[in-house]
Amino acid sequence: MVPYADFYLLKFPDRDEAREKLLDPTMRSDIFPTGFHGVVSSGAGVGSTVYVAGAGQVGLAAAASAQILGAAVVIVGDLNTERLAQARRFGCETVDVSQGSVEDQIAQILGEPEVDAAVDAVGFEARAHGKDAPEAPATVLNSLMGVTRAGGALGIPDLCVTDDPGGVDDDAKSGTLKVRLGLGRAKSHRCTNGRSDSSQEGAAPAWRAAPSRVGPRQS
């Protein structure tokens, strides 16, 4: 079964030609659209500062998308030095999450520890920050809420949190994330989880935390 196959599958008239160029349709139908949608969901645009967590294929596609959309600075975070080097090759700043605080490293680049928009391109099997850090599924989402300015947005294009029998703990096995929603609410973040619209009519995002007023509760 292929979810939303009418949207995600591309039909090629010549089967043999398609097989010869398999990586091209894969990039066009999955990898690039996922990264692009994450950036669009984050609200990034001309002049924005953007942090992309994860320098895999989707993360690099998101970083390139942010540049296409006019971002002033694109920062990519990962613990794989080769992936970070690839991000620098097309003009991104980088953060090595194995070296400690993401906020501190962003501040060294921007002069402040926050960005306008952020994208989670890591997914459920995230690791905590720091050298030899263990798996900690909620690390990236909590980090993004910490580094995104008040009123900013988080694009979460492909976070799968269904049952994971091989999860690191009981929460992970049941697809449960210990996310700091209170922080996101206090900073009036908008979070969009899911890929692009799955129907011609334009389905709503899978999950969205609506912005709320920043400040103390009124009696």
PDB file of C-alpha atoms in Angstrom, residues 22-164:
ATOM      1  CA  LEU A  22      15.765   6.260 -10.953  1.00  0.00           C
ATOM      2  CA  LEU A  23      17.433   8.789  -8.670  1.00  0.00           C
ATOM      3  CA  ASP A  24      15.898  11.733 -10.546  1.00  0.00           C
ATOM      4  CA  PRO A  25      12.236  10.775 -10.010  1.00  0.00           C
ATOM      5  CA  THR A  26      13.049   9.796  -6.432  1.00  0.00           C
ATOM      6  CA  MET A  27      14.394  13.276  -5.803  1.00  0.00           C
ATOM      7  CA  ARG A  28      11.481  14.964  -7.573  1.00  0.00           C
ATOM      8  CA  SER A  29       8.677  12.903  -6.047  1.00  0.00           C
ATOM      9  CA  ASP A  30       9.893  12.483  -2.462  1.00  0.00           C
ATOM     10  CA  ILE A  31      13.157  13.939  -1.191  1.00  0.00           C
ATOM     11  CA  PHE A  32      13.035  17.488  -2.544  1.00  0.00           C
ATOM     12  CA  PRO A  33       9.266  18.053  -2.058  1.00  0.00           C
ATOM     13  CA  THR A  34       9.551  16.889   1.555  1.00  0.00           C
ATOM     14  CA  GLY A  35      12.363  19.324   2.324  1.00  0.00           C
ATOM     15  CA  PHE A  36      10.704  22.140   0.384  1.00  0.00           C
ATOM     16  CA  HIS A  37       7.400  21.652   2.192  1.00  0.00           C
ATOM     17  CA  GLY A  38       9.199  21.736   5.540  1.00  0.00           C
ATOM     18  CA  VAL A  39      10.662  25.138   4.693  1.00  0.00           C
ATOM     19  CA  VAL A  40       7.362  26.512   3.382  1.00  0.00           C
ATOM     20  CA  SER A  41       5.639  25.281   6.563  1.00  0.00           C
ATOM     21  CA  SER A  42       8.238  27.098   8.654  1.00  0.00           C
ATOM     22  CA  GLY A  43       7.269  30.397   7.056  1.00  0.00           C
ATOM     23  CA  ALA A  44      10.801  31.069   5.824  1.00  0.00           C
ATOM     24  CA  GLY A  45      11.141  33.649   3.090  1.00  0.00           C
ATOM     25  CA  VAL A  46      13.172  36.591   1.846  1.00  0.00           C
ATOM     26  CA  GLY A  47      15.577  37.791   4.528  1.00  0.00           C
ATOM     27  CA  SER A  48      14.796  34.982   7.000  1.00  0.00           C
ATOM     28  CA  THR A  49      17.300  33.198   9.169  1.00  0.00           C
ATOM     29  CA  VAL A  50      16.630  29.466   9.036  1.00  0.00           C
ATOM     30  CA  TYR A  51      17.910  26.499  11.043  1.00  0.00           C
ATOM     31  CA  VAL A  52      17.576  23.035   9.495  1.00  0.00           C
ATOM     32  CA  ALA A  53      18.130  20.146  11.895  1.00  0.00           C
ATOM     33  CA  GLY A  54      19.556  17.219   9.999  1.00  0.00           C
ATOM     34  CA  ALA A  55      21.932  17.159   7.013  1.00  0.00           C
ATOM     35  CA  GLY A  56      20.658  14.025   5.316  1.00  0.00           C
ATOM     36  CA  GLN A  57      19.003  14.097   1.916  1.00  0.00           C
ATOM     37  CA  VAL A  58      15.811  15.769   3.151  1.00  0.00           C
ATOM     38  CA  GLY A  59      17.739  18.238   5.300  1.00  0.00           C
ATOM     39  CA  LEU A  60      20.007  19.298   2.458  1.00  0.00           C
ATOM     40  CA  ALA A  61      16.970  19.615   0.194  1.00  0.00           C
ATOM     41  CA  ALA A  62      15.358  21.817   2.847  1.00  0.00           C
ATOM     42  CA  ALA A  63      18.489  23.963   3.093  1.00  0.00           C
ATOM     43  CA  ALA A  64      18.599  24.441  -0.677  1.00  0.00           C
ATOM     44  CA  SER A  65      14.880  25.239  -0.646  1.00  0.00           C
ATOM     45  CA  ALA A  66      15.395  27.910   1.998  1.00  0.00           C
ATOM     46  CA  GLN A  67      17.999  29.523  -0.233  1.00  0.00           C
ATOM     47  CA  ILE A  68      15.631  29.379  -3.219  1.00  0.00           C
ATOM     48  CA  LEU A  69      12.954  31.095  -1.131  1.00  0.00           C
ATOM     49  CA  GLY A  70      15.344  33.928  -0.304  1.00  0.00           C
ATOM     50  CA  ALA A  71      16.597  33.171   3.204  1.00  0.00           C
ATOM     51  CA  ALA A  72      19.420  35.452   4.301  1.00  0.00           C
ATOM     52  CA  VAL A  73      21.225  32.801   6.346  1.00  0.00           C
ATOM     53  CA  VAL A  74      20.674  29.037   6.337  1.00  0.00           C
ATOM     54  CA  ILE A  75      22.213  27.033   9.170  1.00  0.00           C
ATOM     55  CA  VAL A  76      22.327  23.233   9.039  1.00  0.00           C
ATOM     56  CA  GLY A  77      22.905  21.098  12.122  1.00  0.00           C
ATOM     57  CA  ASP A  78      24.115  17.497  12.260  1.00  0.00           C
ATOM     58  CA  LEU A  79      26.744  15.330  13.941  1.00  0.00           C
ATOM     59  CA  ASN A  80      28.081  13.883  10.688  1.00  0.00           C
ATOM     60  CA  THR A  81      31.028  16.019   9.589  1.00  0.00           C
ATOM     61  CA  GLU A  82      30.880  14.846   5.971  1.00  0.00           C
ATOM     62  CA  ARG A  83      27.235  15.888   5.684  1.00  0.00           C
ATOM     63  CA  LEU A  84      28.019  19.255   7.232  1.00  0.00           C
ATOM     64  CA  ALA A  85      30.840  19.730   4.733  1.00  0.00           C
ATOM     65  CA  GLN A  86      28.362  19.090   1.923  1.00  0.00           C
ATOM     66  CA  ALA A  87      26.038  21.766   3.326  1.00  0.00           C
ATOM     67  CA  ARG A  88      28.896  24.273   3.390  1.00  0.00           C
ATOM     68  CA  ARG A  89      29.661  23.527  -0.264  1.00  0.00           C
ATOM     69  CA  PHE A  90      26.485  25.301  -1.363  1.00  0.00           C
ATOM     70  CA  GLY A  91      26.698  28.215   1.034  1.00  0.00           C
ATOM     71  CA  CYS A  92      25.162  27.067   4.310  1.00  0.00           C
ATOM     72  CA  GLU A  93      26.504  27.781   7.761  1.00  0.00           C
ATOM     73  CA  THR A  94      26.772  24.674   9.941  1.00  0.00           C
ATOM     74  CA  VAL A  95      26.356  23.525  13.530  1.00  0.00           C
ATOM     75  CA  ASP A  96      27.965  20.337  14.847  1.00  0.00           C
ATOM     76  CA  VAL A  97      25.489  19.097  17.456  1.00  0.00           C
ATOM     77  CA  SER A  98      28.071  16.682  18.863  1.00  0.00           C
ATOM     78  CA  GLN A  99      29.998  19.717  20.097  1.00  0.00           C
ATOM     79  CA  GLY A 100      27.311  20.920  22.513  1.00  0.00           C
ATOM     80  CA  SER A 101      24.725  23.667  22.656  1.00  0.00           C
ATOM     81  CA  VAL A 102      22.984  24.489  19.389  1.00  0.00           C
ATOM     82  CA  GLU A 103      21.953  27.894  20.772  1.00  0.00           C
ATOM     83  CA  ASP A 104      25.564  28.856  21.503  1.00  0.00           C
ATOM     84  CA  GLN A 105      26.750  27.816  18.062  1.00  0.00           C
ATOM     85  CA  ILE A 106      23.919  29.713  16.356  1.00  0.00           C
ATOM     86  CA  ALA A 107      24.810  32.786  18.435  1.00  0.00           C
ATOM     87  CA  GLN A 108      28.376  32.567  17.160  1.00  0.00           C
ATOM     88  CA  ILE A 109      27.040  32.743  13.595  1.00  0.00           C
ATOM     89  CA  LEU A 110      24.204  35.253  13.937  1.00  0.00           C
ATOM     90  CA  GLY A 111      25.149  37.201  17.049  1.00  0.00           C
ATOM     91  CA  GLU A 112      21.975  35.928  18.740  1.00  0.00           C
ATOM     92  CA  PRO A 113      20.819  32.422  19.715  1.00  0.00           C
ATOM     93  CA  GLU A 114      17.558  32.395  17.752  1.00  0.00           C
ATOM     94  CA  VAL A 115      16.374  32.087  14.153  1.00  0.00           C
ATOM     95  CA  ASP A 116      13.178  33.143  12.396  1.00  0.00           C
ATOM     96  CA  ALA A 117      12.223  29.652  11.226  1.00  0.00           C
ATOM     97  CA  ALA A 118      13.298  26.061  11.793  1.00  0.00           C
ATOM     98  CA  VAL A 119      12.852  22.686  10.098  1.00  0.00           C
ATOM     99  CA  ASP A 120      13.052  19.202  11.627  1.00  0.00           C
ATOM    100  CA  ALA A 121      14.668  16.967   9.017  1.00  0.00           C
ATOM    101  CA  VAL A 122      15.822  14.339  11.522  1.00  0.00           C
ATOM    102  CA  GLY A 123      12.639  12.552  12.509  1.00  0.00           C
ATOM    103  CA  PHE A 124      11.831  10.185  15.335  1.00  0.00           C
ATOM    104  CA  GLU A 125      15.230   8.499  15.794  1.00  0.00           C
ATOM    105  CA  ALA A 126      16.981  11.661  16.963  1.00  0.00           C
ATOM    106  CA  ARG A 127      19.917  11.721  19.338  1.00  0.00           C
ATOM    107  CA  ALA A 128      20.650  14.033  22.220  1.00  0.00           C
ATOM    108  CA  HIS A 129      23.220  16.744  21.597  1.00  0.00           C
ATOM    109  CA  GLY A 130      26.818  16.241  22.671  1.00  0.00           C
ATOM    110  CA  LYS A 131      29.581  13.734  21.996  1.00  0.00           C
ATOM    111  CA  ASP A 132      28.459  10.068  21.929  1.00  0.00           C
ATOM    112  CA  ALA A 133      24.966  11.131  22.967  1.00  0.00           C
ATOM    113  CA  PRO A 134      22.264   8.445  23.209  1.00  0.00           C
ATOM    114  CA  GLU A 135      19.053   8.274  21.207  1.00  0.00           C
ATOM    115  CA  ALA A 136      16.470  10.757  22.485  1.00  0.00           C
ATOM    116  CA  PRO A 137      13.482  11.097  20.105  1.00  0.00           C
ATOM    117  CA  ALA A 138      12.201  14.489  21.303  1.00  0.00           C
ATOM    118  CA  THR A 139      15.591  16.226  21.247  1.00  0.00           C
ATOM    119  CA  VAL A 140      15.229  17.952  17.896  1.00  0.00           C
ATOM    120  CA  LEU A 141      11.697  19.260  18.420  1.00  0.00           C
ATOM    121  CA  ASN A 142      12.550  20.650  21.844  1.00  0.00           C
ATOM    122  CA  SER A 143      15.736  22.172  20.485  1.00  0.00           C
ATOM    123  CA  LEU A 144      13.875  23.835  17.619  1.00  0.00           C
ATOM    124  CA  MET A 145      11.423  25.438  20.021  1.00  0.00           C
ATOM    125  CA  GLY A 146      14.368  26.744  21.976  1.00  0.00           C
ATOM    126  CA  VAL A 147      16.160  28.302  18.999  1.00  0.00           C
ATOM    127  CA  THR A 148      13.129  29.687  17.138  1.00  0.00           C
ATOM    128  CA  ARG A 149      12.148  33.232  18.012  1.00  0.00           C
ATOM    129  CA  ALA A 150       8.789  34.116  19.542  1.00  0.00           C
ATOM    130  CA  GLY A 151       6.147  34.154  16.840  1.00  0.00           C
ATOM    131  CA  GLY A 152       8.221  31.949  14.542  1.00  0.00           C
ATOM    132  CA  ALA A 153       7.271  28.612  13.055  1.00  0.00           C
ATOM    133  CA  LEU A 154       8.542  25.044  12.890  1.00  0.00           C
ATOM    134  CA  GLY A 155       8.244  22.909   9.766  1.00  0.00           C
ATOM    135  CA  ILE A 156       8.092  19.199  10.597  1.00  0.00           C
ATOM    136  CA  PRO A 157       7.730  17.558   7.178  1.00  0.00           C
ATOM    137  CA  ASP A 158       8.266  13.900   7.903  1.00  0.00           C
ATOM    138  CA  LEU A 159       8.150  13.060  11.614  1.00  0.00           C
ATOM    139  CA  CYS A 160       6.759   9.536  12.002  1.00  0.00           C
ATOM    140  CA  VAL A 161       5.736   8.758  15.588  1.00  0.00           C
ATOM    141  CA  THR A 162       3.636   5.638  15.206  1.00  0.00           C
ATOM    142  CA  ASP A 163       4.531   2.458  17.127  1.00  0.00           C
ATOM    143  CA  ASP A 164       8.263   1.672  17.070  1.00  0.00           C
TER     144      ASP A 164
END
